[in-house]
mmCIF file with all atom_site columns, C-alpha atoms in Angstrom:
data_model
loop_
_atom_site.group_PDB
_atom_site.id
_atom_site.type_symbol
_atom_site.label_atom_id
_atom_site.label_alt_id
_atom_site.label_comp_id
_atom_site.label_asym_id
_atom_site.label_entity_id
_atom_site.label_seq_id
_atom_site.pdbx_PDB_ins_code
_atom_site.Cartn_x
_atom_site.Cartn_y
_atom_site.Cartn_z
_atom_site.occupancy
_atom_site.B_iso_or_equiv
_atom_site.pdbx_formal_charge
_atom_site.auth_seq_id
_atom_site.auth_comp_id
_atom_site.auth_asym_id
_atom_site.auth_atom_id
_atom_site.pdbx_PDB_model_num
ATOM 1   C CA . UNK G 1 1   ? 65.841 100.180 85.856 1.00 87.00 ? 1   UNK G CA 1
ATOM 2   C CA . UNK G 1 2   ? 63.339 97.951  84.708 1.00 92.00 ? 2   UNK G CA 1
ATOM 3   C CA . UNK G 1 3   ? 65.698 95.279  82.889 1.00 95.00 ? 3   UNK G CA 1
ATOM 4   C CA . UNK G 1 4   ? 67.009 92.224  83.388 1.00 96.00 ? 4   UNK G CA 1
ATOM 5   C CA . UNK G 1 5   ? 69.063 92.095  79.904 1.00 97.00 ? 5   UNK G CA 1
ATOM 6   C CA . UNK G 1 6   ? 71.706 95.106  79.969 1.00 98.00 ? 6   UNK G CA 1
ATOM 7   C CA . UNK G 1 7   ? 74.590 94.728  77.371 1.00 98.00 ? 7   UNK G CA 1
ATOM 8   C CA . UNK G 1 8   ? 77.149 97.236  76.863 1.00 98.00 ? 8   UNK G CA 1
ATOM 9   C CA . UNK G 1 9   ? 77.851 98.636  73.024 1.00 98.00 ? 9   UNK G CA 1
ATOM 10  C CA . UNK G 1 10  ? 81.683 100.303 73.276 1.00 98.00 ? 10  UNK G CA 1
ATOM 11  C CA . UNK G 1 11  ? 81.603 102.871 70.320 1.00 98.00 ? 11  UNK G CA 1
ATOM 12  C CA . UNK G 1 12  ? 83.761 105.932 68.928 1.00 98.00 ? 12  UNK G CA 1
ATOM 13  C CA . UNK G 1 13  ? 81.974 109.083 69.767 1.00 98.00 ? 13  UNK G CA 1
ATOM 14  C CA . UNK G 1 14  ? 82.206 112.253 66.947 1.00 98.00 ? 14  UNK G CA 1
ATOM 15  C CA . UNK G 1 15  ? 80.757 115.838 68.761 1.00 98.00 ? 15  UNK G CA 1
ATOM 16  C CA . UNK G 1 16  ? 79.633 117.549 65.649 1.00 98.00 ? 16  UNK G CA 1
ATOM 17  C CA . UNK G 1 17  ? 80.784 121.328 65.492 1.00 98.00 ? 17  UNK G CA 1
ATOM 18  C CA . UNK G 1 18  ? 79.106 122.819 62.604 1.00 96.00 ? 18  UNK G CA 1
ATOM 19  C CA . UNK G 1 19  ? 76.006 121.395 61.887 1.00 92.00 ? 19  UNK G CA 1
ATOM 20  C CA . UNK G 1 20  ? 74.062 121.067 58.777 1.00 96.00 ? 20  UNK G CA 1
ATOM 21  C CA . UNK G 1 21  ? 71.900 119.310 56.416 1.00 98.00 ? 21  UNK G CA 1
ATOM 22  C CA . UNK G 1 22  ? 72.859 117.309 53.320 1.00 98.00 ? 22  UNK G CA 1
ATOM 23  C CA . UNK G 1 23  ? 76.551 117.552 54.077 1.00 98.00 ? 23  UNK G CA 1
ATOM 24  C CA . UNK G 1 24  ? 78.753 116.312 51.111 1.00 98.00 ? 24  UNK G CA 1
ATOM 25  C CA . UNK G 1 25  ? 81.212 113.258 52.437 1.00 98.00 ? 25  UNK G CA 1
ATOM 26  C CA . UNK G 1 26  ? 83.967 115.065 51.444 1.00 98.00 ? 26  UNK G CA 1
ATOM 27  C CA . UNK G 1 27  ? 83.245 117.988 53.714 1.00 98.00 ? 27  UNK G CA 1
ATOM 28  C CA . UNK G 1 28  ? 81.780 116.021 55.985 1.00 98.00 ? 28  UNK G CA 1
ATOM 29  C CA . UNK G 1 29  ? 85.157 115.929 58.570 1.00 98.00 ? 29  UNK G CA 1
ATOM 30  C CA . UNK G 1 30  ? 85.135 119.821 58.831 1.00 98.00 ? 30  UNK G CA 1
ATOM 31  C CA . UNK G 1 31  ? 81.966 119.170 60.950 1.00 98.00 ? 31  UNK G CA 1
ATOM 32  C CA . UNK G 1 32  ? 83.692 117.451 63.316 1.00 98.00 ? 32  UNK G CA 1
ATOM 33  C CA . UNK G 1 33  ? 84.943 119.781 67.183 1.00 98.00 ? 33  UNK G CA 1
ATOM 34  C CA . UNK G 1 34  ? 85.817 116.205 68.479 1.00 98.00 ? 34  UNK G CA 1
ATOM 35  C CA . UNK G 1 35  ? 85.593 112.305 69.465 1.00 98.00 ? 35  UNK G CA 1
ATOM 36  C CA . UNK G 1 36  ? 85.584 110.641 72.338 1.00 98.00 ? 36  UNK G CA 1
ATOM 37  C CA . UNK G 1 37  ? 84.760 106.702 73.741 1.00 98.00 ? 37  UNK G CA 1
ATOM 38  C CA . UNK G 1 38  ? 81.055 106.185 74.467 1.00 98.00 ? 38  UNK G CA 1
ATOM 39  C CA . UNK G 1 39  ? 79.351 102.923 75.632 1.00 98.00 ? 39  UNK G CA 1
ATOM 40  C CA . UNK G 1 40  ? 75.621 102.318 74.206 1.00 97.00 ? 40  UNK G CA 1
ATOM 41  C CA . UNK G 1 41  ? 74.026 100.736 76.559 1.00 98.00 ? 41  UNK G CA 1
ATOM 42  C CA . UNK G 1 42  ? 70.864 98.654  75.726 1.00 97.00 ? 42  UNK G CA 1
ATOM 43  C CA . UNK G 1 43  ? 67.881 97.176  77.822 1.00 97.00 ? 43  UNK G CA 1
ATOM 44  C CA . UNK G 1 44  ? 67.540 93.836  75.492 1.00 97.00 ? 44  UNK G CA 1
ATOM 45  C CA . UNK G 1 45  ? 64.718 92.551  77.180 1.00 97.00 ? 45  UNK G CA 1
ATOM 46  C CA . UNK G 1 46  ? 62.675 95.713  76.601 1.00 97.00 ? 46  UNK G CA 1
ATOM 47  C CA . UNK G 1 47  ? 64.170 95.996  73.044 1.00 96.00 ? 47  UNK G CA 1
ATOM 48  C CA . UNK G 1 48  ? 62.973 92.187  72.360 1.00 97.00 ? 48  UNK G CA 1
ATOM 49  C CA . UNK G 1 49  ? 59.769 93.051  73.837 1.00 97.00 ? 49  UNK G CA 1
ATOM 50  C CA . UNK G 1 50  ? 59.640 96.242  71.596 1.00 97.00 ? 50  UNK G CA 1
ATOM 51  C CA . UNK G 1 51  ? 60.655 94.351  68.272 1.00 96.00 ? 51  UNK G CA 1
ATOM 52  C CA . UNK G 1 52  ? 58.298 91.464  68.854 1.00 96.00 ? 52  UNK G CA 1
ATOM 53  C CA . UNK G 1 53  ? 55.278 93.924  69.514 1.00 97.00 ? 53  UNK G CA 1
ATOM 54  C CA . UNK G 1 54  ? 56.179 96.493  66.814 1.00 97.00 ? 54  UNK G CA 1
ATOM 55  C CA . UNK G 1 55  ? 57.189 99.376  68.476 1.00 96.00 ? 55  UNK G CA 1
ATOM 56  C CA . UNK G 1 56  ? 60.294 101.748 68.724 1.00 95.00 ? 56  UNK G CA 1
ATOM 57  C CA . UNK G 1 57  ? 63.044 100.428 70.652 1.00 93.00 ? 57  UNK G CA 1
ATOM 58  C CA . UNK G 1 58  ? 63.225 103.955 72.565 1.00 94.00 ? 58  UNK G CA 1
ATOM 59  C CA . UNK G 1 59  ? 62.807 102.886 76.325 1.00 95.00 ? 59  UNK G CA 1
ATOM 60  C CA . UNK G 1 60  ? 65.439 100.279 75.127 1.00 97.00 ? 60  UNK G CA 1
ATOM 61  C CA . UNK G 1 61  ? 68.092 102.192 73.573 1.00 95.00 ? 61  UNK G CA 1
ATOM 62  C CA . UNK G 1 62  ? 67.077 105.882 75.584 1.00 93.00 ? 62  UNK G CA 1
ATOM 63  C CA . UNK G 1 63  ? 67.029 105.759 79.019 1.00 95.00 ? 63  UNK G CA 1
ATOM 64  C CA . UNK G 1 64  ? 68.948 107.612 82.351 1.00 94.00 ? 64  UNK G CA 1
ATOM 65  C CA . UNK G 1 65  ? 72.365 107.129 82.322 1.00 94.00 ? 65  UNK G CA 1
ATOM 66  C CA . UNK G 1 66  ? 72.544 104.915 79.010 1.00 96.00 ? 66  UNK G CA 1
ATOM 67  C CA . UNK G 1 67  ? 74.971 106.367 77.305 1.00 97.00 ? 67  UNK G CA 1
ATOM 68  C CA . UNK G 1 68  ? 78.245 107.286 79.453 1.00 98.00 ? 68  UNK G CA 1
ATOM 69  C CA . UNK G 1 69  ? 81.251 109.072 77.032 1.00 98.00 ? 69  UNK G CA 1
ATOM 70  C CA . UNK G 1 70  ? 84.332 109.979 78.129 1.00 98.00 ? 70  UNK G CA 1
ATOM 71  C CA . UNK G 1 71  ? 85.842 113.821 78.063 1.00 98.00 ? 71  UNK G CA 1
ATOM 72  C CA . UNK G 1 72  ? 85.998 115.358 74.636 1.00 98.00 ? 72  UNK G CA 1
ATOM 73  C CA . UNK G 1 73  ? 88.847 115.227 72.892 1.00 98.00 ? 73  UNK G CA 1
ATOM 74  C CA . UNK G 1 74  ? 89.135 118.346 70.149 1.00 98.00 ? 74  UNK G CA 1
ATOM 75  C CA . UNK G 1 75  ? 90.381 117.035 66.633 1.00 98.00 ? 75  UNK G CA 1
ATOM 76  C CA . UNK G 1 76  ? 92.348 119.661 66.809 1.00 97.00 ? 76  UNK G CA 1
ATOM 77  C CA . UNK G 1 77  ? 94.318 117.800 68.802 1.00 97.00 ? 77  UNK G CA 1
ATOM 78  C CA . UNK G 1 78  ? 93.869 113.887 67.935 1.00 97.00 ? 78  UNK G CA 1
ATOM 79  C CA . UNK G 1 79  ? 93.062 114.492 64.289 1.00 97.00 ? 79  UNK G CA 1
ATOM 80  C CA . UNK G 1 80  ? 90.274 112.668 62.644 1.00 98.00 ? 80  UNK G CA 1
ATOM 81  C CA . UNK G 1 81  ? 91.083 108.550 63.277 1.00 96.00 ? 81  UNK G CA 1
ATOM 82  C CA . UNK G 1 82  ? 90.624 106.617 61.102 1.00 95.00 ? 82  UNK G CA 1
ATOM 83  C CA . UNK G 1 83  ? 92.371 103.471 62.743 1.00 97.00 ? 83  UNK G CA 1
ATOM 84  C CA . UNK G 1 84  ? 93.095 102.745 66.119 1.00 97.00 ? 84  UNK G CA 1
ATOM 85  C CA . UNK G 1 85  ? 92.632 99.896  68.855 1.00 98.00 ? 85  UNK G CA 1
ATOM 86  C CA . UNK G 1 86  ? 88.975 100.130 70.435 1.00 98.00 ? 86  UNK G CA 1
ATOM 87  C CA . UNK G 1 87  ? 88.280 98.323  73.224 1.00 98.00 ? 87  UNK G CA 1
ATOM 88  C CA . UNK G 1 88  ? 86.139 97.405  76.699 1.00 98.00 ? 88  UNK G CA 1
ATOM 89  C CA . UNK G 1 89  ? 86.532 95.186  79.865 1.00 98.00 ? 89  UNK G CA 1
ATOM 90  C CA . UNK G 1 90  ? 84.224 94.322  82.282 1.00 98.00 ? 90  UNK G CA 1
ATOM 91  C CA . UNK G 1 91  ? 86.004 93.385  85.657 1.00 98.00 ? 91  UNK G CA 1
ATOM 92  C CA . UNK G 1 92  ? 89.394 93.203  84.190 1.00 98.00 ? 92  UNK G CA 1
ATOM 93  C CA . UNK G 1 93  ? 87.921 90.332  81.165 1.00 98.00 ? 93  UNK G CA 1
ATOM 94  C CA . UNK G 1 94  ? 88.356 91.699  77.758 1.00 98.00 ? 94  UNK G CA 1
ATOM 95  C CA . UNK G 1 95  ? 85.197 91.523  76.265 1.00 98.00 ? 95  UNK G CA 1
ATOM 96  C CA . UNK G 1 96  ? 85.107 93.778  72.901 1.00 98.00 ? 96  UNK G CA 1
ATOM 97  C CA . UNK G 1 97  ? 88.502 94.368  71.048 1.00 98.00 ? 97  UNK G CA 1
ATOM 98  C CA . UNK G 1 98  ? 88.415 95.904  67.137 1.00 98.00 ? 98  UNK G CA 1
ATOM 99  C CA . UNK G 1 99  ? 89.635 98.751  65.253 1.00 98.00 ? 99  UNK G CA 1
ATOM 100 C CA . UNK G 1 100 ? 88.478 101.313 64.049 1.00 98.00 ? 100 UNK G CA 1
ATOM 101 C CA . UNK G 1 101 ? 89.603 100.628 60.412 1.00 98.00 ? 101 UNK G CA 1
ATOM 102 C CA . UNK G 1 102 ? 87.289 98.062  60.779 1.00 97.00 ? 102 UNK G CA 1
ATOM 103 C CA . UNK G 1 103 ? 84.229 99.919  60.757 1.00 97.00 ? 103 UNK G CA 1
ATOM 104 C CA . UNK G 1 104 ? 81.887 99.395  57.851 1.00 96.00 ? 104 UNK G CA 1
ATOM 105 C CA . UNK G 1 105 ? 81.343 103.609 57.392 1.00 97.00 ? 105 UNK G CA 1
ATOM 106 C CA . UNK G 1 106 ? 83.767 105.952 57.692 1.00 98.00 ? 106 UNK G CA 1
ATOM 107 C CA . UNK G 1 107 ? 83.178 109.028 59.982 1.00 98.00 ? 107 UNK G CA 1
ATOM 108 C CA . UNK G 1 108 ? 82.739 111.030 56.952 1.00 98.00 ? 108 UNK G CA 1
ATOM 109 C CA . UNK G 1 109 ? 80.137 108.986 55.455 1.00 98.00 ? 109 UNK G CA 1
ATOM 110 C CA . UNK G 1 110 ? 78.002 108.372 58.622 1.00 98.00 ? 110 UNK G CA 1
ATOM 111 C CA . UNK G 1 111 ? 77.655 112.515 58.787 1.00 98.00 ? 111 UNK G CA 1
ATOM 112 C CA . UNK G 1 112 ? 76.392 112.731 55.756 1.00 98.00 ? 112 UNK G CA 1
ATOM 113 C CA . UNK G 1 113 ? 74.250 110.259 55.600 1.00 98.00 ? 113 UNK G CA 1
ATOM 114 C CA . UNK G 1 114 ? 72.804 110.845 58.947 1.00 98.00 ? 114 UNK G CA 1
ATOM 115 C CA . UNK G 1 115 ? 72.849 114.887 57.753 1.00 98.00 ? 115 UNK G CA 1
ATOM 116 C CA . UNK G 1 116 ? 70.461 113.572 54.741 1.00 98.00 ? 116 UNK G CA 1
ATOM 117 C CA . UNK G 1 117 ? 68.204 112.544 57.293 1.00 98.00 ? 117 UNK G CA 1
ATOM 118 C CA . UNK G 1 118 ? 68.190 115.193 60.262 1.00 96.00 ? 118 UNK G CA 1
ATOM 119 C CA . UNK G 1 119 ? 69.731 118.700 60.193 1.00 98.00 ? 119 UNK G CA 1
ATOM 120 C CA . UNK G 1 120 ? 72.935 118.002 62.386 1.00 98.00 ? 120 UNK G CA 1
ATOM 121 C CA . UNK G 1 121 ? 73.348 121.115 65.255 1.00 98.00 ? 121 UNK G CA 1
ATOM 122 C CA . UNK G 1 122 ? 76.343 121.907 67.287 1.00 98.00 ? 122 UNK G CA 1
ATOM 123 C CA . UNK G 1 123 ? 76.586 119.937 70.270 1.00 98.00 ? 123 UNK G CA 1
ATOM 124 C CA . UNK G 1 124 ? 75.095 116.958 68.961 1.00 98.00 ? 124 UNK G CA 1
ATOM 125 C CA . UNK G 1 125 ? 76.855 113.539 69.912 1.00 98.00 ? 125 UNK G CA 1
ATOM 126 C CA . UNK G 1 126 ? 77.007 110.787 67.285 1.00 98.00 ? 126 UNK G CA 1
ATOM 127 C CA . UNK G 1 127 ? 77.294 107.163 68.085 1.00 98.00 ? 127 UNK G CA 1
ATOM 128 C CA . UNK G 1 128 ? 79.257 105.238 65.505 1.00 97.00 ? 128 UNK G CA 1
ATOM 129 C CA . UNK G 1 129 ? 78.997 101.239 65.955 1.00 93.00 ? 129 UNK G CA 1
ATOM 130 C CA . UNK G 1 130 ? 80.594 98.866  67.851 1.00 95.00 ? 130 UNK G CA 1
ATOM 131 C CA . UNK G 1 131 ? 82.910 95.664  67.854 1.00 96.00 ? 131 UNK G CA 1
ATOM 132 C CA . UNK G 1 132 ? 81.720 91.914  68.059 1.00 96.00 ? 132 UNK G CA 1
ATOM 133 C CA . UNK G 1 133 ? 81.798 90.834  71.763 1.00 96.00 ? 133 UNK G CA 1
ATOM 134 C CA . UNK G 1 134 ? 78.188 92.629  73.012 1.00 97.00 ? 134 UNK G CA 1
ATOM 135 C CA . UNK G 1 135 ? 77.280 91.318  76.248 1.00 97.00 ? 135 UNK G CA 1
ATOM 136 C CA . UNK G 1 136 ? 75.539 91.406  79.333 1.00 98.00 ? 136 UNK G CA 1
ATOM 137 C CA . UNK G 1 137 ? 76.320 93.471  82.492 1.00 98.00 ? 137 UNK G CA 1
ATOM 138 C CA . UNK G 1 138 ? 75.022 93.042  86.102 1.00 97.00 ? 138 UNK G CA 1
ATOM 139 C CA . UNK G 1 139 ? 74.972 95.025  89.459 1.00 97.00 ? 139 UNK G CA 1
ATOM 140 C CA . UNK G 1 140 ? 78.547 95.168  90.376 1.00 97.00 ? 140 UNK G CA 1
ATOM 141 C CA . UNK G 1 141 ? 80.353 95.186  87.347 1.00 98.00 ? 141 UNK G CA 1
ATOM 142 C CA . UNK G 1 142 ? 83.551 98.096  86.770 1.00 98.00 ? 142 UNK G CA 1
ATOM 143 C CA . UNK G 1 143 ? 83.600 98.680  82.743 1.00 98.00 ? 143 UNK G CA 1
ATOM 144 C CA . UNK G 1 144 ? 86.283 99.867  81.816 1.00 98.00 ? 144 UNK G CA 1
ATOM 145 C CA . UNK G 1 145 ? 86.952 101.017 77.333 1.00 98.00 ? 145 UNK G CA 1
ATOM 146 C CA . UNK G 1 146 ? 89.166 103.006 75.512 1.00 98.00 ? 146 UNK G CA 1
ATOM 147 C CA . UNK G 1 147 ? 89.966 103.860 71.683 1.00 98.00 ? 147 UNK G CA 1
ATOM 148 C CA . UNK G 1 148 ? 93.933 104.230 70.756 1.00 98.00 ? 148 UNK G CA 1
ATOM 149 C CA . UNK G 1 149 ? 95.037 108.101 70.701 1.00 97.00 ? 149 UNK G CA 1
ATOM 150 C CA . UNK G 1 150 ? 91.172 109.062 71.850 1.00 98.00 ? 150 UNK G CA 1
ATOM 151 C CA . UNK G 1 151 ? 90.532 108.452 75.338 1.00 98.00 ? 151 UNK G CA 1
ATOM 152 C CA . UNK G 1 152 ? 89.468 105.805 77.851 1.00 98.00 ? 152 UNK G CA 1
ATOM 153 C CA . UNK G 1 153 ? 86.558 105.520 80.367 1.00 98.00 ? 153 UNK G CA 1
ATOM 154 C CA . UNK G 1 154 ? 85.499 103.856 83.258 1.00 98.00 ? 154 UNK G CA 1
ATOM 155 C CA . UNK G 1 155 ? 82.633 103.484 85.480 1.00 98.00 ? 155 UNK G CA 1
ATOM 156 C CA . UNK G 1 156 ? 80.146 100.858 87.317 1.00 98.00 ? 156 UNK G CA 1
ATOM 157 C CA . UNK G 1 157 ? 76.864 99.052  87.099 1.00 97.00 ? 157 UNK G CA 1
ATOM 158 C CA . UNK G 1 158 ? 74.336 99.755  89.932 1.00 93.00 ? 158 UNK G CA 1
ATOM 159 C CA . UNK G 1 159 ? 71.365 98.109  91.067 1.00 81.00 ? 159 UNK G CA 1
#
């Protein structure tokens, strides 16, 4: 609601097990219950509007329905990638394709830094970045994103 300017974000997901605060990097993966694919979903004309005025980006970034993840997958049982295709489609149209070797932090390294700023709990859900290729969605459109050996989702835009 209230946007003209929605653009779709395809990230890996990590569902924190054991939280913490100031978790050492190499610890940091023992935090971990599991991953799944997530799309971020940003208003950009109310996060342009937000920027330009000085103010958070929250109604932008935090809104019903903005961030849609697929079913957890325990590391138990897919291990902790650390490469892997990630990709999304809109209407059949590849729009994002990457890897997740490509990312500039590791999974390890975004828990603890992010555990240096908040105490991380059980049950929280950690967004991790996304591929070039951001763009817009309208009324209509079927998404459809997946990471290699993680999971895949798919879903539609309504008005």
């Amino acid at each position: 609601p209230r946007t003209a300017d929605l653009h779709h974000e395809v990230e890996l997901v990590v569902a924190i097990g054991s939280g913490g605060r100031d978790v050492p990097v190499a610890s940091a993966l023992d935090h971990v219950f599991a991953y799944a694919v997530g799309v971020d979903l940003t208003r950009r004309d109310l996060q342009a509007e937000a920027k330009r005025l000085a103010r958070p980006w929250d109604v932008a970034k935090g809104f019903d329905q903005s961030a849609p993840i697929s079913v957890l997958v325990p590391a138990a049982r897919c291990g902790h990638p650390a490469a892997g295709a990630i990709s999304l489609e809109v209407c059949g149209e590849p729009r994002q394709s990457g890897d997740l070797a490509d990312m500039i932090w590791s999974v390890a390294e975004i828990i603890a830094e992010l555990s240096g700023l908040f105490e991380l709990k059980p049950g929280d859900l950690v967004f991790t970045g996304t591929p070039e290729g951001v763009a817009a969605l309208v009324p209509g459109d079927r998404v459809h994103c997946s990471i290699e050996g993680i999971a895949a989702l798919s879903f539609g835009i309504t008005a």
